[in-house]
């Protein structure tokens, strides 16, 4: 509270803002979730296709992360009634809105890489 008196222009962060950031981190946290989403941004994919796009992810970890993303409503699992059965993963409507965040992250990452390499 002392900081607020010392710096009158400092605004108090609303609780809802912090909760929203925590919700986002709970859904997207971890090493693999954003790469999985990035892979699915370019269309539906089978498990093996996703695994091939993401270097060093194990099948067990991919399966776990896909289940988490499905549980959080970001990814949907689509089962086609064919022989053999075809299972595809796709972004939900909510998952597709994350692409704006990823695009911003890519833009920042490219800019940051350029600044740090040029130094």
PDB file of C-alpha atoms in Angstrom:
ATOM      1  CA  UNK A   1       0.000   0.000   0.000  1.00  0.00           C
ATOM      2  CA  UNK A   2       2.957   2.301   0.673  1.00  0.00           C
ATOM      3  CA  UNK A   3       3.955   2.045  -2.998  1.00  0.00           C
ATOM      4  CA  UNK A   4       0.565   3.412  -4.057  1.00  0.00           C
ATOM      5  CA  UNK A   5       1.050   6.506  -1.890  1.00  0.00           C
ATOM      6  CA  UNK A   6       4.606   7.026  -3.140  1.00  0.00           C
ATOM      7  CA  UNK A   7       3.662   6.617  -6.797  1.00  0.00           C
ATOM      8  CA  UNK A   8       0.142   8.006  -7.246  1.00  0.00           C
ATOM      9  CA  UNK A   9       0.043   7.038 -10.935  1.00  0.00           C
ATOM     10  CA  UNK A  10       0.491   3.337 -10.121  1.00  0.00           C
ATOM     11  CA  UNK A  11      -2.867   1.652 -10.544  1.00  0.00           C
ATOM     12  CA  UNK A  12      -4.019  -1.298  -8.528  1.00  0.00           C
ATOM     13  CA  UNK A  13      -4.332  -4.430 -10.625  1.00  0.00           C
ATOM     14  CA  UNK A  14      -7.938  -5.701 -10.581  1.00  0.00           C
ATOM     15  CA  UNK A  15      -8.492  -9.158  -9.126  1.00  0.00           C
ATOM     16  CA  UNK A  16     -10.361 -10.242 -12.246  1.00  0.00           C
ATOM     17  CA  UNK A  17      -7.270  -9.468 -14.342  1.00  0.00           C
ATOM     18  CA  UNK A  18      -5.072 -11.712 -12.215  1.00  0.00           C
ATOM     19  CA  UNK A  19      -7.686 -14.481 -12.257  1.00  0.00           C
ATOM     20  CA  UNK A  20      -7.959 -14.292 -16.046  1.00  0.00           C
ATOM     21  CA  UNK A  21      -4.167 -14.557 -16.425  1.00  0.00           C
ATOM     22  CA  UNK A  22      -4.159 -17.570 -14.083  1.00  0.00           C
ATOM     23  CA  UNK A  23      -6.968 -19.227 -16.050  1.00  0.00           C
ATOM     24  CA  UNK A  24      -5.014 -18.730 -19.267  1.00  0.00           C
ATOM     25  CA  UNK A  25      -1.832 -20.130 -17.750  1.00  0.00           C
ATOM     26  CA  UNK A  26      -3.697 -23.139 -16.343  1.00  0.00           C
ATOM     27  CA  UNK A  27      -4.955 -24.038 -19.813  1.00  0.00           C
ATOM     28  CA  UNK A  28      -1.795 -23.241 -21.802  1.00  0.00           C
ATOM     29  CA  UNK A  29       1.042 -23.900 -19.362  1.00  0.00           C
ATOM     30  CA  UNK A  30       3.692 -26.454 -20.056  1.00  0.00           C
ATOM     31  CA  UNK A  31       6.288 -27.065 -22.696  1.00  0.00           C
ATOM     32  CA  UNK A  32       4.062 -28.772 -25.267  1.00  0.00           C
ATOM     33  CA  UNK A  33       0.573 -27.221 -25.306  1.00  0.00           C
ATOM     34  CA  UNK A  34       1.374 -24.179 -27.429  1.00  0.00           C
ATOM     35  CA  UNK A  35       3.326 -26.202 -30.015  1.00  0.00           C
ATOM     36  CA  UNK A  36       0.377 -28.622 -30.245  1.00  0.00           C
ATOM     37  CA  UNK A  37      -2.035 -25.740 -30.777  1.00  0.00           C
ATOM     38  CA  UNK A  38       0.336 -24.201 -33.332  1.00  0.00           C
ATOM     39  CA  UNK A  39       0.415 -27.500 -35.224  1.00  0.00           C
ATOM     40  CA  UNK A  40      -3.396 -27.661 -35.276  1.00  0.00           C
ATOM     41  CA  UNK A  41      -3.696 -24.043 -36.480  1.00  0.00           C
ATOM     42  CA  UNK A  42      -2.999 -25.343 -39.973  1.00  0.00           C
ATOM     43  CA  UNK A  43      -5.776 -27.931 -39.998  1.00  0.00           C
ATOM     44  CA  UNK A  44      -6.941 -31.164 -38.453  1.00  0.00           C
ATOM     45  CA  UNK A  45      -4.261 -33.729 -37.790  1.00  0.00           C
ATOM     46  CA  UNK A  46      -3.883 -37.313 -36.696  1.00  0.00           C
ATOM     47  CA  UNK A  47      -1.844 -38.159 -33.622  1.00  0.00           C
ATOM     48  CA  UNK A  48       1.212 -39.235 -35.639  1.00  0.00           C
ATOM     49  CA  UNK A  49       1.071 -36.047 -37.744  1.00  0.00           C
ATOM     50  CA  UNK A  50       1.145 -33.872 -34.627  1.00  0.00           C
ATOM     51  CA  UNK A  51       3.986 -35.946 -33.192  1.00  0.00           C
ATOM     52  CA  UNK A  52       6.015 -35.503 -36.393  1.00  0.00           C
ATOM     53  CA  UNK A  53       5.574 -31.714 -36.272  1.00  0.00           C
ATOM     54  CA  UNK A  54       6.834 -31.410 -32.699  1.00  0.00           C
ATOM     55  CA  UNK A  55      10.416 -32.526 -32.207  1.00  0.00           C
ATOM     56  CA  UNK A  56      11.225 -34.557 -29.088  1.00  0.00           C
ATOM     57  CA  UNK A  57       7.634 -34.966 -27.802  1.00  0.00           C
ATOM     58  CA  UNK A  58       6.982 -38.503 -26.621  1.00  0.00           C
ATOM     59  CA  UNK A  59       3.737 -40.308 -27.491  1.00  0.00           C
ATOM     60  CA  UNK A  60       2.849 -40.488 -23.800  1.00  0.00           C
ATOM     61  CA  UNK A  61       3.305 -36.724 -23.324  1.00  0.00           C
ATOM     62  CA  UNK A  62       1.416 -35.900 -26.521  1.00  0.00           C
ATOM     63  CA  UNK A  63      -1.470 -38.086 -25.389  1.00  0.00           C
ATOM     64  CA  UNK A  64      -1.533 -36.426 -21.944  1.00  0.00           C
ATOM     65  CA  UNK A  65      -1.391 -32.902 -23.362  1.00  0.00           C
ATOM     66  CA  UNK A  66      -4.099 -33.609 -25.955  1.00  0.00           C
ATOM     67  CA  UNK A  67      -6.364 -34.942 -23.166  1.00  0.00           C
ATOM     68  CA  UNK A  68      -5.716 -31.796 -21.098  1.00  0.00           C
ATOM     69  CA  UNK A  69      -6.440 -29.528 -24.064  1.00  0.00           C
ATOM     70  CA  UNK A  70      -9.588 -31.520 -24.846  1.00  0.00           C
ATOM     71  CA  UNK A  71     -10.746 -31.318 -21.225  1.00  0.00           C
ATOM     72  CA  UNK A  72     -10.235 -27.530 -21.297  1.00  0.00           C
ATOM     73  CA  UNK A  73     -12.245 -27.137 -24.510  1.00  0.00           C
ATOM     74  CA  UNK A  74      -9.332 -26.075 -26.716  1.00  0.00           C
ATOM     75  CA  UNK A  75      -8.995 -29.241 -28.809  1.00  0.00           C
ATOM     76  CA  UNK A  76     -11.673 -31.647 -30.025  1.00  0.00           C
ATOM     77  CA  UNK A  77     -11.134 -35.280 -30.882  1.00  0.00           C
ATOM     78  CA  UNK A  78     -12.987 -36.377 -34.002  1.00  0.00           C
ATOM     79  CA  UNK A  79     -13.558 -40.111 -34.598  1.00  0.00           C
ATOM     80  CA  UNK A  80     -14.381 -41.114 -38.184  1.00  0.00           C
ATOM     81  CA  UNK A  81     -16.358 -44.317 -38.674  1.00  0.00           C
ATOM     82  CA  UNK A  82     -13.983 -45.899 -41.165  1.00  0.00           C
ATOM     83  CA  UNK A  83     -11.936 -49.066 -41.330  1.00  0.00           C
ATOM     84  CA  UNK A  84      -9.440 -48.681 -39.799  1.00  0.00           C
ATOM     85  CA  UNK A  85     -10.870 -46.080 -37.440  1.00  0.00           C
ATOM     86  CA  UNK A  86      -9.471 -42.620 -38.138  1.00  0.00           C
ATOM     87  CA  UNK A  87      -9.027 -40.233 -35.221  1.00  0.00           C
ATOM     88  CA  UNK A  88      -8.240 -36.580 -35.882  1.00  0.00           C
ATOM     89  CA  UNK A  89      -7.666 -33.644 -33.588  1.00  0.00           C
ATOM     90  CA  UNK A  90      -8.870 -30.130 -34.319  1.00  0.00           C
ATOM     91  CA  UNK A  91      -9.065 -26.790 -32.590  1.00  0.00           C
ATOM     92  CA  UNK A  92     -12.439 -25.878 -31.134  1.00  0.00           C
ATOM     93  CA  UNK A  93     -13.927 -22.432 -31.721  1.00  0.00           C
ATOM     94  CA  UNK A  94     -12.326 -21.377 -28.439  1.00  0.00           C
ATOM     95  CA  UNK A  95      -9.011 -22.919 -29.492  1.00  0.00           C
ATOM     96  CA  UNK A  96      -9.075 -21.004 -32.758  1.00  0.00           C
ATOM     97  CA  UNK A  97      -9.204 -17.707 -30.864  1.00  0.00           C
ATOM     98  CA  UNK A  98      -5.817 -18.537 -29.311  1.00  0.00           C
ATOM     99  CA  UNK A  99      -4.213 -18.142 -32.729  1.00  0.00           C
ATOM    100  CA  UNK A 100      -4.188 -14.362 -32.202  1.00  0.00           C
ATOM    101  CA  UNK A 101      -2.115 -14.884 -29.071  1.00  0.00           C
ATOM    102  CA  UNK A 102       0.266 -17.231 -30.883  1.00  0.00           C
ATOM    103  CA  UNK A 103       0.672 -14.824 -33.786  1.00  0.00           C
ATOM    104  CA  UNK A 104       1.624 -12.083 -31.315  1.00  0.00           C
ATOM    105  CA  UNK A 105       4.058 -14.437 -29.577  1.00  0.00           C
ATOM    106  CA  UNK A 106       5.705 -15.344 -32.890  1.00  0.00           C
ATOM    107  CA  UNK A 107       6.007 -11.681 -33.829  1.00  0.00           C
ATOM    108  CA  UNK A 108       7.538 -10.843 -30.454  1.00  0.00           C
ATOM    109  CA  UNK A 109       9.849 -13.870 -30.578  1.00  0.00           C
ATOM    110  CA  UNK A 110      11.192 -12.968 -34.013  1.00  0.00           C
ATOM    111  CA  UNK A 111      11.752  -9.374 -32.934  1.00  0.00           C
ATOM    112  CA  UNK A 112      13.383 -10.426 -29.671  1.00  0.00           C
ATOM    113  CA  UNK A 113      15.641 -12.944 -31.406  1.00  0.00           C
ATOM    114  CA  UNK A 114      16.772 -10.300 -33.864  1.00  0.00           C
ATOM    115  CA  UNK A 115      17.549  -7.849 -31.047  1.00  0.00           C
ATOM    116  CA  UNK A 116      19.473 -10.383 -28.986  1.00  0.00           C
ATOM    117  CA  UNK A 117      21.436 -11.808 -31.924  1.00  0.00           C
ATOM    118  CA  UNK A 118      22.381  -8.349 -33.215  1.00  0.00           C
ATOM    119  CA  UNK A 119      23.880  -7.359 -29.864  1.00  0.00           C
TER     120      UNK A 119
END
